[in-house]
């Protein structure tokens, strides 16, 4: 009963490097989401995906890239990391048909960009 | 535009006190869902409750209760007889079926023994 997992849980990188955060869910949920959490802002949506090969921008997509070749995976890539991308990143999933839009969250990835 | 406001940034109480966390929302949609999530010090986000816009009945789950009032666009959360384990950041959130969950900025609750 893994649910939704994220890796790595902690990451330190340097400005300009590419970083990929992984998200994997075992529920076969159709929807997946990436959020970032920053003090004073709550959680803000970066990207989301309604199904494999379907992705869309959220509130703060600049500097991020996503893909979804398989239903269970939704990686988030920072193509050239900046210090402003230091944050806690949460992945979430939901099955809109069965559980009416409740999103369940992974444990988060703490990213520090030096 | 949709918006969720949690005006209380931080609340401190002593164990066994009752505490209410406020949530005010804005939406033009007639069908929408409201949520509460808990984020304990360990950092994960735990789903607590979902309420749809057509169900205004208050809900009670143990020491937790929720008061949904469409007339004031509020969805407040009360913890009765608070415990130290209730210490966490609590988020209220809203979606109107557009796939996007809009979060408030959270209320940090500290319960002291």
PDB file of N, CA and C in Angstrom, chain A residues 9 31 33 35 37 39-43 45 48 57-58 90 96 99-107 110, chain B residues 33 35 37 39 41-45 47 50 52 89 91 95-101 103-106 108:
ATOM      1  N   UNK A   9      13.722  12.779  -1.135  1.00  0.00           N
ATOM      2  CA  UNK A   9      13.022  13.516  -0.092  1.00  0.00           C
ATOM      3  C   UNK A   9      13.738  14.827   0.216  1.00  0.00           C
ATOM      4  N   UNK A  31      -5.581  11.972 -12.312  1.00  0.00           N
ATOM      5  CA  UNK A  31      -5.020  13.301 -12.148  1.00  0.00           C
ATOM      6  C   UNK A  31      -3.789  13.287 -11.246  1.00  0.00           C
ATOM      7  N   UNK A  33      -0.636  16.198  -9.740  1.00  0.00           N
ATOM      8  CA  UNK A  33      -0.380  17.628  -9.546  1.00  0.00           C
ATOM      9  C   UNK A  33       1.000  17.834  -8.927  1.00  0.00           C
ATOM     10  N   UNK A  35       2.846  20.904  -6.611  1.00  0.00           N
ATOM     11  CA  UNK A  35       2.730  22.161  -5.884  1.00  0.00           C
ATOM     12  C   UNK A  35       4.087  22.516  -5.279  1.00  0.00           C
ATOM     13  N   UNK A  37       5.472  24.769  -1.857  1.00  0.00           N
ATOM     14  CA  UNK A  37       5.026  25.403  -0.633  1.00  0.00           C
ATOM     15  C   UNK A  37       6.091  26.360  -0.134  1.00  0.00           C
ATOM     16  N   UNK A  39       6.716  29.862   2.540  1.00  0.00           N
ATOM     17  CA  UNK A  39       6.174  30.602   3.672  1.00  0.00           C
ATOM     18  C   UNK A  39       5.400  31.812   3.181  1.00  0.00           C
ATOM     19  N   UNK A  40       4.186  31.961   3.696  1.00  0.00           N
ATOM     20  CA  UNK A  40       3.375  33.120   3.333  1.00  0.00           C
ATOM     21  C   UNK A  40       2.545  32.943   2.082  1.00  0.00           C
ATOM     22  N   UNK A  41       2.783  31.846   1.373  1.00  0.00           N
ATOM     23  CA  UNK A  41       2.048  31.615   0.122  1.00  0.00           C
ATOM     24  C   UNK A  41       1.180  30.369   0.163  1.00  0.00           C
ATOM     25  N   UNK A  42       1.279  29.589   1.183  1.00  0.00           N
ATOM     26  CA  UNK A  42       0.551  28.331   1.176  1.00  0.00           C
ATOM     27  C   UNK A  42       1.099  27.424   0.098  1.00  0.00           C
ATOM     28  N   UNK A  43       0.239  26.685  -0.546  1.00  0.00           N
ATOM     29  CA  UNK A  43       0.634  25.812  -1.649  1.00  0.00           C
ATOM     30  C   UNK A  43       0.163  26.418  -2.957  1.00  0.00           C
ATOM     31  N   UNK A  45       0.018  25.823  -7.210  1.00  0.00           N
ATOM     32  CA  UNK A  45       0.059  24.797  -8.239  1.00  0.00           C
ATOM     33  C   UNK A  45       1.065  25.164  -9.320  1.00  0.00           C
ATOM     34  N   UNK A  48      -0.208  20.449 -13.671  1.00  0.00           N
ATOM     35  CA  UNK A  48      -1.034  19.302 -13.387  1.00  0.00           C
ATOM     36  C   UNK A  48      -1.267  18.507 -14.664  1.00  0.00           C
ATOM     37  N   UNK A  57      -0.536  24.000 -17.376  1.00  0.00           N
ATOM     38  CA  UNK A  57       0.126  24.898 -16.442  1.00  0.00           C
ATOM     39  C   UNK A  57      -0.785  25.251 -15.280  1.00  0.00           C
ATOM     40  N   UNK A  58      -0.148  25.453 -14.133  1.00  0.00           N
ATOM     41  CA  UNK A  58      -0.849  25.960 -12.980  1.00  0.00           C
ATOM     42  C   UNK A  58      -0.552  27.430 -12.775  1.00  0.00           C
ATOM     43  N   UNK A  90       5.435  19.361  -3.369  1.00  0.00           N
ATOM     44  CA  UNK A  90       4.501  18.285  -3.099  1.00  0.00           C
ATOM     45  C   UNK A  90       3.861  17.816  -4.396  1.00  0.00           C
ATOM     46  N   UNK A  96     -10.802  11.720 -10.197  1.00  0.00           N
ATOM     47  CA  UNK A  96     -11.949  12.617 -10.172  1.00  0.00           C
ATOM     48  C   UNK A  96     -13.274  11.870 -10.251  1.00  0.00           C
ATOM     49  N   UNK A  99     -13.458   9.682  -6.384  1.00  0.00           N
ATOM     50  CA  UNK A  99     -13.392  10.325  -5.069  1.00  0.00           C
ATOM     51  C   UNK A  99     -13.619  11.821  -5.144  1.00  0.00           C
ATOM     52  N   UNK A 100     -14.239  12.218  -6.218  1.00  0.00           N
ATOM     53  CA  UNK A 100     -14.728  13.581  -6.324  1.00  0.00           C
ATOM     54  C   UNK A 100     -13.737  14.635  -5.926  1.00  0.00           C
ATOM     55  N   UNK A 101     -12.589  14.560  -6.542  1.00  0.00           N
ATOM     56  CA  UNK A 101     -11.636  15.653  -6.497  1.00  0.00           C
ATOM     57  C   UNK A 101     -10.832  15.788  -5.218  1.00  0.00           C
ATOM     58  N   UNK A 102     -10.934  14.881  -4.311  1.00  0.00           N
ATOM     59  CA  UNK A 102     -10.025  14.929  -3.172  1.00  0.00           C
ATOM     60  C   UNK A 102      -8.621  14.610  -3.663  1.00  0.00           C
ATOM     61  N   UNK A 103      -7.684  15.438  -3.327  1.00  0.00           N
ATOM     62  CA  UNK A 103      -6.301  15.203  -3.705  1.00  0.00           C
ATOM     63  C   UNK A 103      -5.539  14.636  -2.510  1.00  0.00           C
ATOM     64  N   UNK A 104      -4.769  13.626  -2.784  1.00  0.00           N
ATOM     65  CA  UNK A 104      -3.934  13.004  -1.761  1.00  0.00           C
ATOM     66  C   UNK A 104      -2.482  13.308  -2.077  1.00  0.00           C
ATOM     67  N   UNK A 105      -1.757  13.697  -1.051  1.00  0.00           N
ATOM     68  CA  UNK A 105      -0.423  14.244  -1.240  1.00  0.00           C
ATOM     69  C   UNK A 105       0.686  13.269  -0.865  1.00  0.00           C
ATOM     70  N   UNK A 106       1.781  13.400  -1.590  1.00  0.00           N
ATOM     71  CA  UNK A 106       2.994  12.698  -1.236  1.00  0.00           C
ATOM     72  C   UNK A 106       3.675  13.369  -0.049  1.00  0.00           C
ATOM     73  N   UNK A 107       4.793  12.800   0.407  1.00  0.00           N
ATOM     74  CA  UNK A 107       5.452  13.305   1.610  1.00  0.00           C
ATOM     75  C   UNK A 107       6.251  14.583   1.389  1.00  0.00           C
ATOM     76  N   UNK A 110      12.142  18.384  -0.143  1.00  0.00           N
ATOM     77  CA  UNK A 110      12.750  19.663   0.250  1.00  0.00           C
ATOM     78  C   UNK A 110      13.939  19.943  -0.651  1.00  0.00           C
TER      79      UNK A 110
ATOM     80  N   UNK B  33     -16.225  22.446  -3.995  1.00  0.00           N
ATOM     81  CA  UNK B  33     -15.847  21.581  -2.880  1.00  0.00           C
ATOM     82  C   UNK B  33     -14.872  22.327  -1.980  1.00  0.00           C
ATOM     83  N   UNK B  35     -12.180  21.867   1.420  1.00  0.00           N
ATOM     84  CA  UNK B  35     -11.347  20.864   2.068  1.00  0.00           C
ATOM     85  C   UNK B  35     -10.597  21.474   3.247  1.00  0.00           C
ATOM     86  N   UNK B  37      -6.930  20.366   5.226  1.00  0.00           N
ATOM     87  CA  UNK B  37      -5.764  19.494   5.324  1.00  0.00           C
ATOM     88  C   UNK B  37      -4.961  19.892   6.551  1.00  0.00           C
ATOM     89  N   UNK B  39      -1.087  19.717   8.278  1.00  0.00           N
ATOM     90  CA  UNK B  39       0.339  19.497   8.025  1.00  0.00           C
ATOM     91  C   UNK B  39       1.066  19.497   9.366  1.00  0.00           C
ATOM     92  N   UNK B  41       4.221  18.746  12.113  1.00  0.00           N
ATOM     93  CA  UNK B  41       5.640  19.131  12.027  1.00  0.00           C
ATOM     94  C   UNK B  41       6.475  18.215  11.130  1.00  0.00           C
ATOM     95  N   UNK B  42       6.048  16.989  10.943  1.00  0.00           N
ATOM     96  CA  UNK B  42       6.781  16.063  10.076  1.00  0.00           C
ATOM     97  C   UNK B  42       6.675  16.447   8.597  1.00  0.00           C
ATOM     98  N   UNK B  43       5.717  17.313   8.264  1.00  0.00           N
ATOM     99  CA  UNK B  43       5.695  17.905   6.924  1.00  0.00           C
ATOM    100  C   UNK B  43       4.699  17.362   5.929  1.00  0.00           C
ATOM    101  N   UNK B  44       4.150  16.177   6.163  1.00  0.00           N
ATOM    102  CA  UNK B  44       3.218  15.650   5.162  1.00  0.00           C
ATOM    103  C   UNK B  44       1.878  16.363   5.243  1.00  0.00           C
ATOM    104  N   UNK B  45       1.110  16.259   4.197  1.00  0.00           N
ATOM    105  CA  UNK B  45      -0.224  16.872   4.152  1.00  0.00           C
ATOM    106  C   UNK B  45      -1.267  15.777   4.305  1.00  0.00           C
ATOM    107  N   UNK B  47      -5.199  14.720   4.527  1.00  0.00           N
ATOM    108  CA  UNK B  47      -6.565  15.100   4.199  1.00  0.00           C
ATOM    109  C   UNK B  47      -7.453  14.884   5.421  1.00  0.00           C
ATOM    110  N   UNK B  50     -13.763  16.730   3.198  1.00  0.00           N
ATOM    111  CA  UNK B  50     -14.233  17.341   1.962  1.00  0.00           C
ATOM    112  C   UNK B  50     -15.721  17.623   2.125  1.00  0.00           C
ATOM    113  N   UNK B  52     -19.108  19.307  -0.118  1.00  0.00           N
ATOM    114  CA  UNK B  52     -19.574  19.933  -1.358  1.00  0.00           C
ATOM    115  C   UNK B  52     -20.561  21.045  -1.054  1.00  0.00           C
ATOM    116  N   UNK B  89       0.066  22.911  11.040  1.00  0.00           N
ATOM    117  CA  UNK B  89      -0.473  23.960  10.181  1.00  0.00           C
ATOM    118  C   UNK B  89      -1.691  23.370   9.482  1.00  0.00           C
ATOM    119  N   UNK B  91      -4.634  23.819   6.584  1.00  0.00           N
ATOM    120  CA  UNK B  91      -4.951  24.515   5.344  1.00  0.00           C
ATOM    121  C   UNK B  91      -6.402  24.258   4.954  1.00  0.00           C
ATOM    122  N   UNK B  95     -12.051  23.960  -4.504  1.00  0.00           N
ATOM    123  CA  UNK B  95     -12.042  23.693  -5.932  1.00  0.00           C
ATOM    124  C   UNK B  95     -13.466  23.717  -6.437  1.00  0.00           C
ATOM    125  N   UNK B  96     -13.626  24.192  -7.681  1.00  0.00           N
ATOM    126  CA  UNK B  96     -14.975  24.225  -8.256  1.00  0.00           C
ATOM    127  C   UNK B  96     -15.062  23.306  -9.449  1.00  0.00           C
ATOM    128  N   UNK B  97     -14.240  22.260  -9.411  1.00  0.00           N
ATOM    129  CA  UNK B  97     -14.315  21.277 -10.479  1.00  0.00           C
ATOM    130  C   UNK B  97     -13.482  21.611 -11.687  1.00  0.00           C
ATOM    131  N   UNK B  98     -12.633  22.620 -11.546  1.00  0.00           N
ATOM    132  CA  UNK B  98     -11.748  22.969 -12.660  1.00  0.00           C
ATOM    133  C   UNK B  98     -10.402  22.267 -12.531  1.00  0.00           C
ATOM    134  N   UNK B  99     -10.341  21.300 -11.667  1.00  0.00           N
ATOM    135  CA  UNK B  99      -9.146  20.508 -11.418  1.00  0.00           C
ATOM    136  C   UNK B  99      -8.120  21.233 -10.558  1.00  0.00           C
ATOM    137  N   UNK B 100      -8.338  22.488 -10.271  1.00  0.00           N
ATOM    138  CA  UNK B 100      -7.336  23.233  -9.523  1.00  0.00           C
ATOM    139  C   UNK B 100      -7.808  23.457  -8.098  1.00  0.00           C
ATOM    140  N   UNK B 101      -6.964  23.092  -7.172  1.00  0.00           N
ATOM    141  CA  UNK B 101      -7.263  23.254  -5.755  1.00  0.00           C
ATOM    142  C   UNK B 101      -6.586  24.535  -5.292  1.00  0.00           C
ATOM    143  N   UNK B 103      -5.514  26.904  -2.314  1.00  0.00           N
ATOM    144  CA  UNK B 103      -5.260  26.819  -0.885  1.00  0.00           C
ATOM    145  C   UNK B 103      -5.243  28.197  -0.235  1.00  0.00           C
ATOM    146  N   UNK B 104      -5.644  28.233   1.025  1.00  0.00           N
ATOM    147  CA  UNK B 104      -5.366  29.386   1.847  1.00  0.00           C
ATOM    148  C   UNK B 104      -3.905  29.331   2.288  1.00  0.00           C
ATOM    149  N   UNK B 105      -3.476  30.355   2.988  1.00  0.00           N
ATOM    150  CA  UNK B 105      -2.079  30.431   3.395  1.00  0.00           C
ATOM    151  C   UNK B 105      -1.791  29.651   4.667  1.00  0.00           C
ATOM    152  N   UNK B 106      -2.823  29.085   5.265  1.00  0.00           N
ATOM    153  CA  UNK B 106      -2.623  28.209   6.410  1.00  0.00           C
ATOM    154  C   UNK B 106      -2.671  28.927   7.747  1.00  0.00           C
ATOM    155  N   UNK B 108      -1.195  28.270  11.608  1.00  0.00           N
ATOM    156  CA  UNK B 108      -0.342  27.448  12.465  1.00  0.00           C
ATOM    157  C   UNK B 108      -0.957  27.378  13.857  1.00  0.00           C
TER     158      UNK B 108
END
